[in-house]
Structure formats: C-alpha cells, structure tokens
Amino acid sequence: MKKKNVLMSIVGIIIVILAAFFIIDNLDSLTASGQRFEKNGITFQYPDSWSEANSVAEGSVGAVANTENPGISVVIQQAPAAYGNDIQNACAYNDQFLAADGNYINIEEKNSSIHNNSVVMHRYIINEPDGSQKEHVATWIKMNDSKIYVILFSTPVDQYEQQRGNYDLVAGTFKLISDKERNSIFNTIGSKINQFLNN
C-alpha cells in the first residue's frame, strides 16, 4: 500500500511538472485571441479583423493583412541561405541592402527573445515612391529547424503605435508546426500517465 502511494505521488509530481512545461511553452497561444494561420510549416495567430494575404516577397511562407487597410501587414519569410545561419550576421547583411537605398531611415536595432529564442529586432522607415512613409519591424529569429525566419511588420508611420499590438500577437504566437507537435507529445504522455493512474 505504501509503495502504491509513493508511486502515485511520484507520478502526480511528474504530471504537475509536465503540465507546467506545457503551460509555459504555450502561454502566448493559450491567452491570445484571433484567427490561426497554419501553413508551410509555420503557425501563428493574427487579429480577427485581418485576413490571409498573398506575398510575392522572396522566401515568403505566410502573410496576413488588415482587411480595411492592406498596407498594414505581417509577412513571414525564410531568409535566403546566402545570409548565413547567424541572425545577427543575416540582419547585418540585409541592412547593407537597405542602407544602399536612399529611402531608408534606421530607427533602432536591438537583441531580444521570443519563446526562449534569441531575436534581432530591426525597426526602420522607408520613404515610399508616392511620398508616404512606412514603418517596418523586421524580427530575425532562428528556429529549431535551423532556418532563419523574418517576421516583417509594415504599417504607415502614423499608425505604428495603434497597430503594434497586432504585430505583437503574430510575433508572440509564431512557431513551427513541428514545435506545436512536440507539445502534443506532452499531452500524450500526460494522457498515458492519467490512464495508468485510473487503472
């Protein structure tokens, strides 16, 4: 009887630990609202008032845009292999192309993290041919598949602060579908332990 109680206590602790890891790993997705994009090996959430969009950008694997103003968008791209496999170097390599264009204004570049992945966030303005200005945030992130992705947010400058939460939703819930499947392994293990305890 004592052995069974000890075993059940150990199994209970394991379940609590697995549940904690699952919740921590999925906190952004569990608390976020909106529609879900799941294609081309990636997944993220985006605002209900937005829709999926077509992107012609090189390496594009997903795009969503504001339905009322398609000039407000988030495009997710895989960085070209020529950019290397380090996010800092890839971002710097891309910056050379941006700086060569006289319409580019650098605002800031900083290191941060999303889901325990290091990121480089590059914020800048582009003067458009029609005289308008668009603000961009390019978030460079290397994922578990060893590929570098760029989460590119674009909005008219005067709407940046108002639209930033929409970018945060996409970037904060961005994952590879394979990462999502890995989390389902925790669900399966938890389910098996639960079956064992109930038998």
PDB file of C-alpha atoms in Angstrom:
ATOM      1  CA  MET A   1       0.000   0.000   0.000  1.00  0.00           C
ATOM      2  CA  LYS A   2       2.813   2.424   0.901  1.00  0.00           C
ATOM      3  CA  LYS A   3       4.629   1.635  -2.367  1.00  0.00           C
ATOM      4  CA  LYS A   4       1.482   2.446  -4.351  1.00  0.00           C
ATOM      5  CA  ASN A   5       1.090   5.783  -2.510  1.00  0.00           C
ATOM      6  CA  VAL A   6       4.738   6.675  -3.144  1.00  0.00           C
ATOM      7  CA  LEU A   7       4.391   5.690  -6.809  1.00  0.00           C
ATOM      8  CA  MET A   8       1.193   7.740  -7.168  1.00  0.00           C
ATOM      9  CA  SER A   9       2.922  10.732  -5.524  1.00  0.00           C
ATOM     10  CA  ILE A  10       5.854  10.488  -7.930  1.00  0.00           C
ATOM     11  CA  VAL A  11       3.532  10.173 -10.914  1.00  0.00           C
ATOM     12  CA  GLY A  12       1.500  13.137  -9.627  1.00  0.00           C
ATOM     13  CA  ILE A  13       4.633  15.270  -9.375  1.00  0.00           C
ATOM     14  CA  ILE A  14       5.616  14.274 -12.915  1.00  0.00           C
ATOM     15  CA  ILE A  15       2.159  15.269 -14.196  1.00  0.00           C
ATOM     16  CA  VAL A  16       2.385  18.646 -12.478  1.00  0.00           C
ATOM     17  CA  ILE A  17       5.841  19.245 -13.970  1.00  0.00           C
ATOM     18  CA  LEU A  18       4.683  18.238 -17.472  1.00  0.00           C
ATOM     19  CA  ALA A  19       1.615  20.444 -17.153  1.00  0.00           C
ATOM     20  CA  ALA A  20       3.779  23.374 -16.055  1.00  0.00           C
ATOM     21  CA  PHE A  21       6.098  22.922 -19.046  1.00  0.00           C
ATOM     22  CA  PHE A  22       3.104  22.729 -21.396  1.00  0.00           C
ATOM     23  CA  ILE A  23       1.527  25.874 -19.945  1.00  0.00           C
ATOM     24  CA  ILE A  24       4.792  27.831 -20.017  1.00  0.00           C
ATOM     25  CA  ASP A  25       5.511  26.702 -23.591  1.00  0.00           C
ATOM     26  CA  ASN A  26       2.022  27.627 -24.779  1.00  0.00           C
ATOM     27  CA  LEU A  27       1.147  30.620 -22.596  1.00  0.00           C
ATOM     28  CA  ASP A  28       1.065  33.084 -25.509  1.00  0.00           C
ATOM     29  CA  SER A  29      -1.105  30.794 -27.618  1.00  0.00           C
ATOM     30  CA  LEU A  30      -3.424  29.946 -24.723  1.00  0.00           C
ATOM     31  CA  THR A  31      -4.073  33.595 -23.825  1.00  0.00           C
ATOM     32  CA  ALA A  32      -4.074  35.075 -27.360  1.00  0.00           C
ATOM     33  CA  SER A  33      -7.223  35.600 -29.362  1.00  0.00           C
ATOM     34  CA  GLY A  34      -7.756  35.798 -33.087  1.00  0.00           C
ATOM     35  CA  GLN A  35      -7.542  33.578 -36.117  1.00  0.00           C
ATOM     36  CA  ARG A  36      -4.865  30.930 -36.624  1.00  0.00           C
ATOM     37  CA  PHE A  37      -2.532  30.616 -39.621  1.00  0.00           C
ATOM     38  CA  GLU A  38      -1.196  27.055 -40.155  1.00  0.00           C
ATOM     39  CA  LYS A  39       0.567  26.509 -43.471  1.00  0.00           C
ATOM     40  CA  ASN A  40       4.026  25.938 -44.905  1.00  0.00           C
ATOM     41  CA  GLY A  41       5.382  24.523 -41.646  1.00  0.00           C
ATOM     42  CA  ILE A  42       4.561  27.588 -39.518  1.00  0.00           C
ATOM     43  CA  THR A  43       1.733  28.633 -37.235  1.00  0.00           C
ATOM     44  CA  PHE A  44       0.739  31.911 -35.590  1.00  0.00           C
ATOM     45  CA  GLN A  45      -2.329  33.834 -34.533  1.00  0.00           C
ATOM     46  CA  TYR A  46      -3.491  37.083 -36.085  1.00  0.00           C
ATOM     47  CA  PRO A  47      -6.295  39.582 -35.395  1.00  0.00           C
ATOM     48  CA  ASP A  48      -9.898  38.669 -36.234  1.00  0.00           C
ATOM     49  CA  SER A  49     -10.165  41.786 -38.402  1.00  0.00           C
ATOM     50  CA  TRP A  50      -7.241  40.670 -40.589  1.00  0.00           C
ATOM     51  CA  SER A  51      -7.111  38.031 -43.335  1.00  0.00           C
ATOM     52  CA  GLU A  52      -4.542  35.870 -45.056  1.00  0.00           C
ATOM     53  CA  ALA A  53      -2.715  37.660 -47.865  1.00  0.00           C
ATOM     54  CA  ASN A  54      -0.585  36.689 -50.839  1.00  0.00           C
ATOM     55  CA  SER A  55       3.028  37.782 -50.700  1.00  0.00           C
ATOM     56  CA  VAL A  56       5.444  37.894 -53.609  1.00  0.00           C
ATOM     57  CA  ALA A  57       8.422  38.551 -51.324  1.00  0.00           C
ATOM     58  CA  GLU A  58      11.325  36.138 -51.728  1.00  0.00           C
ATOM     59  CA  GLY A  59      11.118  33.232 -49.265  1.00  0.00           C
ATOM     60  CA  SER A  60       7.618  34.161 -48.104  1.00  0.00           C
ATOM     61  CA  VAL A  61       5.928  31.369 -46.130  1.00  0.00           C
ATOM     62  CA  GLY A  62       2.997  33.308 -44.691  1.00  0.00           C
ATOM     63  CA  ALA A  63       1.318  36.689 -44.825  1.00  0.00           C
ATOM     64  CA  VAL A  64      -1.646  38.411 -43.197  1.00  0.00           C
ATOM     65  CA  ALA A  65      -3.021  41.923 -43.664  1.00  0.00           C
ATOM     66  CA  ASN A  66      -5.536  44.301 -42.183  1.00  0.00           C
ATOM     67  CA  THR A  67      -8.740  43.880 -44.241  1.00  0.00           C
ATOM     68  CA  GLU A  68      -9.558  47.597 -44.004  1.00  0.00           C
ATOM     69  CA  ASN A  69      -6.028  48.731 -44.908  1.00  0.00           C
ATOM     70  CA  PRO A  70      -3.896  46.132 -46.744  1.00  0.00           C
ATOM     71  CA  GLY A  71      -0.899  48.461 -46.284  1.00  0.00           C
ATOM     72  CA  ILE A  72      -0.782  47.162 -42.708  1.00  0.00           C
ATOM     73  CA  SER A  73       0.619  43.646 -42.825  1.00  0.00           C
ATOM     74  CA  VAL A  74       2.887  40.983 -41.413  1.00  0.00           C
ATOM     75  CA  VAL A  75       4.887  38.791 -43.795  1.00  0.00           C
ATOM     76  CA  ILE A  76       6.914  35.808 -42.603  1.00  0.00           C
ATOM     77  CA  GLN A  77       9.894  34.864 -44.754  1.00  0.00           C
ATOM     78  CA  GLN A  78      12.681  32.330 -44.626  1.00  0.00           C
ATOM     79  CA  ALA A  79      15.956  34.181 -45.032  1.00  0.00           C
ATOM     80  CA  PRO A  80      17.968  33.122 -48.085  1.00  0.00           C
ATOM     81  CA  ALA A  81      20.734  30.601 -47.360  1.00  0.00           C
ATOM     82  CA  ALA A  82      23.237  33.178 -48.657  1.00  0.00           C
ATOM     83  CA  TYR A  83      22.533  35.226 -45.496  1.00  0.00           C
ATOM     84  CA  GLY A  84      24.224  32.528 -43.387  1.00  0.00           C
ATOM     85  CA  ASN A  85      22.953  30.828 -40.245  1.00  0.00           C
ATOM     86  CA  ASP A  86      23.534  33.539 -37.620  1.00  0.00           C
ATOM     87  CA  ILE A  87      20.678  36.007 -37.059  1.00  0.00           C
ATOM     88  CA  GLN A  88      22.981  38.917 -36.204  1.00  0.00           C
ATOM     89  CA  ASN A  89      25.021  38.431 -39.386  1.00  0.00           C
ATOM     90  CA  ALA A  90      21.922  37.830 -41.518  1.00  0.00           C
ATOM     91  CA  CYS A  91      20.327  41.030 -40.266  1.00  0.00           C
ATOM     92  CA  ALA A  92      23.552  42.990 -40.852  1.00  0.00           C
ATOM     93  CA  TYR A  93      23.813  41.539 -44.376  1.00  0.00           C
ATOM     94  CA  ASN A  94      20.248  42.651 -45.109  1.00  0.00           C
ATOM     95  CA  ASP A  95      20.936  46.095 -43.598  1.00  0.00           C
ATOM     96  CA  GLN A  96      23.576  46.667 -46.281  1.00  0.00           C
ATOM     97  CA  PHE A  97      20.885  46.397 -48.964  1.00  0.00           C
ATOM     98  CA  LEU A  98      18.532  48.698 -47.068  1.00  0.00           C
ATOM     99  CA  ALA A  99      21.257  51.301 -46.428  1.00  0.00           C
ATOM    100  CA  ALA A 100      22.153  51.362 -50.136  1.00  0.00           C
ATOM    101  CA  ASP A 101      18.642  52.680 -50.812  1.00  0.00           C
ATOM    102  CA  GLY A 102      18.398  56.421 -50.170  1.00  0.00           C
ATOM    103  CA  ASN A 103      14.832  55.986 -48.900  1.00  0.00           C
ATOM    104  CA  TYR A 104      15.874  54.068 -45.771  1.00  0.00           C
ATOM    105  CA  ILE A 105      15.893  55.572 -42.265  1.00  0.00           C
ATOM    106  CA  ASN A 106      17.230  53.382 -39.442  1.00  0.00           C
ATOM    107  CA  ILE A 107      15.387  53.803 -36.122  1.00  0.00           C
ATOM    108  CA  GLU A 108      16.820  51.069 -33.898  1.00  0.00           C
ATOM    109  CA  GLU A 109      18.167  47.564 -33.752  1.00  0.00           C
ATOM    110  CA  LYS A 110      18.112  45.518 -30.578  1.00  0.00           C
ATOM    111  CA  ASN A 111      18.515  41.981 -29.327  1.00  0.00           C
ATOM    112  CA  SER A 112      15.629  40.329 -27.514  1.00  0.00           C
ATOM    113  CA  SER A 113      13.963  36.906 -27.277  1.00  0.00           C
ATOM    114  CA  ILE A 114      10.693  35.198 -28.180  1.00  0.00           C
ATOM    115  CA  HIS A 115       9.896  31.786 -26.659  1.00  0.00           C
ATOM    116  CA  ASN A 116      13.492  31.446 -25.453  1.00  0.00           C
ATOM    117  CA  ASN A 117      14.780  32.027 -28.997  1.00  0.00           C
ATOM    118  CA  SER A 118      17.179  34.922 -29.477  1.00  0.00           C
ATOM    119  CA  VAL A 119      15.939  37.527 -31.936  1.00  0.00           C
ATOM    120  CA  VAL A 120      17.260  40.670 -33.571  1.00  0.00           C
ATOM    121  CA  MET A 121      14.590  43.332 -33.955  1.00  0.00           C
ATOM    122  CA  HIS A 122      15.299  45.961 -36.571  1.00  0.00           C
ATOM    123  CA  ARG A 123      12.940  48.952 -36.747  1.00  0.00           C
ATOM    124  CA  TYR A 124      13.193  51.320 -39.703  1.00  0.00           C
ATOM    125  CA  ILE A 125      11.257  53.637 -42.045  1.00  0.00           C
ATOM    126  CA  ILE A 126      11.093  53.507 -45.832  1.00  0.00           C
ATOM    127  CA  ASN A 127      10.120  56.596 -47.828  1.00  0.00           C
ATOM    128  CA  GLU A 128       7.707  55.231 -50.447  1.00  0.00           C
ATOM    129  CA  PRO A 129       7.674  56.464 -54.084  1.00  0.00           C
ATOM    130  CA  ASP A 130       4.248  58.103 -53.505  1.00  0.00           C
ATOM    131  CA  GLY A 131       5.736  60.318 -50.755  1.00  0.00           C
ATOM    132  CA  SER A 132       4.285  58.347 -47.842  1.00  0.00           C
ATOM    133  CA  GLN A 133       6.373  56.684 -45.160  1.00  0.00           C
ATOM    134  CA  LYS A 134       6.038  53.117 -43.910  1.00  0.00           C
ATOM    135  CA  GLU A 135       7.446  51.893 -40.644  1.00  0.00           C
ATOM    136  CA  HIS A 136       8.788  48.351 -40.528  1.00  0.00           C
ATOM    137  CA  VAL A 137       9.865  45.980 -37.781  1.00  0.00           C
ATOM    138  CA  ALA A 138      11.912  43.037 -39.039  1.00  0.00           C
ATOM    139  CA  THR A 139      12.289  40.378 -36.358  1.00  0.00           C
ATOM    140  CA  TRP A 140      15.048  37.915 -37.228  1.00  0.00           C
ATOM    141  CA  ILE A 141      14.739  34.550 -35.456  1.00  0.00           C
ATOM    142  CA  LYS A 142      16.468  31.193 -35.845  1.00  0.00           C
ATOM    143  CA  MET A 143      14.080  28.323 -35.179  1.00  0.00           C
ATOM    144  CA  ASN A 144      14.543  24.655 -34.239  1.00  0.00           C
ATOM    145  CA  ASP A 145      14.724  23.651 -37.913  1.00  0.00           C
ATOM    146  CA  SER A 146      17.998  25.682 -38.106  1.00  0.00           C
ATOM    147  CA  LYS A 147      16.431  28.135 -40.560  1.00  0.00           C
ATOM    148  CA  ILE A 148      16.284  31.872 -40.063  1.00  0.00           C
ATOM    149  CA  TYR A 149      12.853  33.463 -40.333  1.00  0.00           C
ATOM    150  CA  VAL A 150      11.976  37.138 -40.621  1.00  0.00           C
ATOM    151  CA  ILE A 151       8.691  38.381 -39.184  1.00  0.00           C
ATOM    152  CA  LEU A 152       8.216  41.638 -41.122  1.00  0.00           C
ATOM    153  CA  PHE A 153       5.610  44.087 -39.846  1.00  0.00           C
ATOM    154  CA  SER A 154       4.719  47.040 -42.096  1.00  0.00           C
ATOM    155  CA  THR A 155       2.407  49.958 -41.373  1.00  0.00           C
ATOM    156  CA  PRO A 156       2.036  53.634 -42.244  1.00  0.00           C
ATOM    157  CA  VAL A 157       4.178  55.632 -39.796  1.00  0.00           C
ATOM    158  CA  ASP A 158       1.181  57.426 -38.270  1.00  0.00           C
ATOM    159  CA  GLN A 159      -0.448  54.089 -37.367  1.00  0.00           C
ATOM    160  CA  TYR A 160       2.567  52.305 -35.861  1.00  0.00           C
ATOM    161  CA  GLU A 161       1.578  52.693 -32.198  1.00  0.00           C
ATOM    162  CA  GLN A 162      -2.049  51.812 -32.911  1.00  0.00           C
ATOM    163  CA  GLN A 163      -1.111  48.654 -34.879  1.00  0.00           C
ATOM    164  CA  ARG A 164       1.828  47.429 -32.806  1.00  0.00           C
ATOM    165  CA  GLY A 165      -0.347  45.095 -30.700  1.00  0.00           C
ATOM    166  CA  ASN A 166      -1.283  43.225 -33.887  1.00  0.00           C
ATOM    167  CA  TYR A 167       2.388  42.666 -34.662  1.00  0.00           C
ATOM    168  CA  ASP A 168       2.955  41.527 -31.059  1.00  0.00           C
ATOM    169  CA  LEU A 169       0.153  38.959 -31.461  1.00  0.00           C
ATOM    170  CA  VAL A 170       1.726  37.454 -34.592  1.00  0.00           C
ATOM    171  CA  ALA A 171       5.317  37.519 -33.325  1.00  0.00           C
ATOM    172  CA  GLY A 172       4.361  36.268 -29.862  1.00  0.00           C
ATOM    173  CA  THR A 173       2.498  33.234 -31.200  1.00  0.00           C
ATOM    174  CA  PHE A 174       4.835  32.388 -34.117  1.00  0.00           C
ATOM    175  CA  LYS A 175       6.015  28.771 -34.005  1.00  0.00           C
ATOM    176  CA  LEU A 176       6.972  25.966 -36.292  1.00  0.00           C
ATOM    177  CA  ILE A 177       4.239  23.375 -36.683  1.00  0.00           C
ATOM    178  CA  SER A 178       6.807  20.755 -35.619  1.00  0.00           C
ATOM    179  CA  ASP A 179       7.190  22.640 -32.285  1.00  0.00           C
ATOM    180  CA  LYS A 180       3.431  22.500 -31.844  1.00  0.00           C
ATOM    181  CA  GLU A 181       3.521  18.742 -32.500  1.00  0.00           C
ATOM    182  CA  ARG A 182       6.313  18.393 -29.921  1.00  0.00           C
ATOM    183  CA  ASN A 183       3.981  19.987 -27.375  1.00  0.00           C
ATOM    184  CA  SER A 184       1.326  17.419 -28.254  1.00  0.00           C
ATOM    185  CA  ILE A 185       3.812  14.765 -27.067  1.00  0.00           C
ATOM    186  CA  PHE A 186       3.484  16.287 -23.586  1.00  0.00           C
ATOM    187  CA  ASN A 187      -0.287  15.882 -23.943  1.00  0.00           C
ATOM    188  CA  THR A 188       0.133  12.236 -24.967  1.00  0.00           C
ATOM    189  CA  ILE A 189       2.478  11.474 -22.071  1.00  0.00           C
ATOM    190  CA  GLY A 190       0.113  13.179 -19.641  1.00  0.00           C
ATOM    191  CA  SER A 191      -2.798  11.195 -21.036  1.00  0.00           C
ATOM    192  CA  LYS A 192      -0.921   7.881 -20.673  1.00  0.00           C
ATOM    193  CA  ILE A 193       0.047   8.683 -17.090  1.00  0.00           C
ATOM    194  CA  ASN A 194      -3.566   9.570 -16.361  1.00  0.00           C
ATOM    195  CA  GLN A 195      -4.732   6.243 -17.832  1.00  0.00           C
ATOM    196  CA  PHE A 196      -2.174   4.424 -15.678  1.00  0.00           C
ATOM    197  CA  LEU A 197      -3.376   6.166 -12.530  1.00  0.00           C
ATOM    198  CA  ASN A 198      -7.021   5.381 -13.269  1.00  0.00           C
ATOM    199  CA  ASN A 199      -6.359   1.640 -13.778  1.00  0.00           C
TER     200      ASN A 199
END
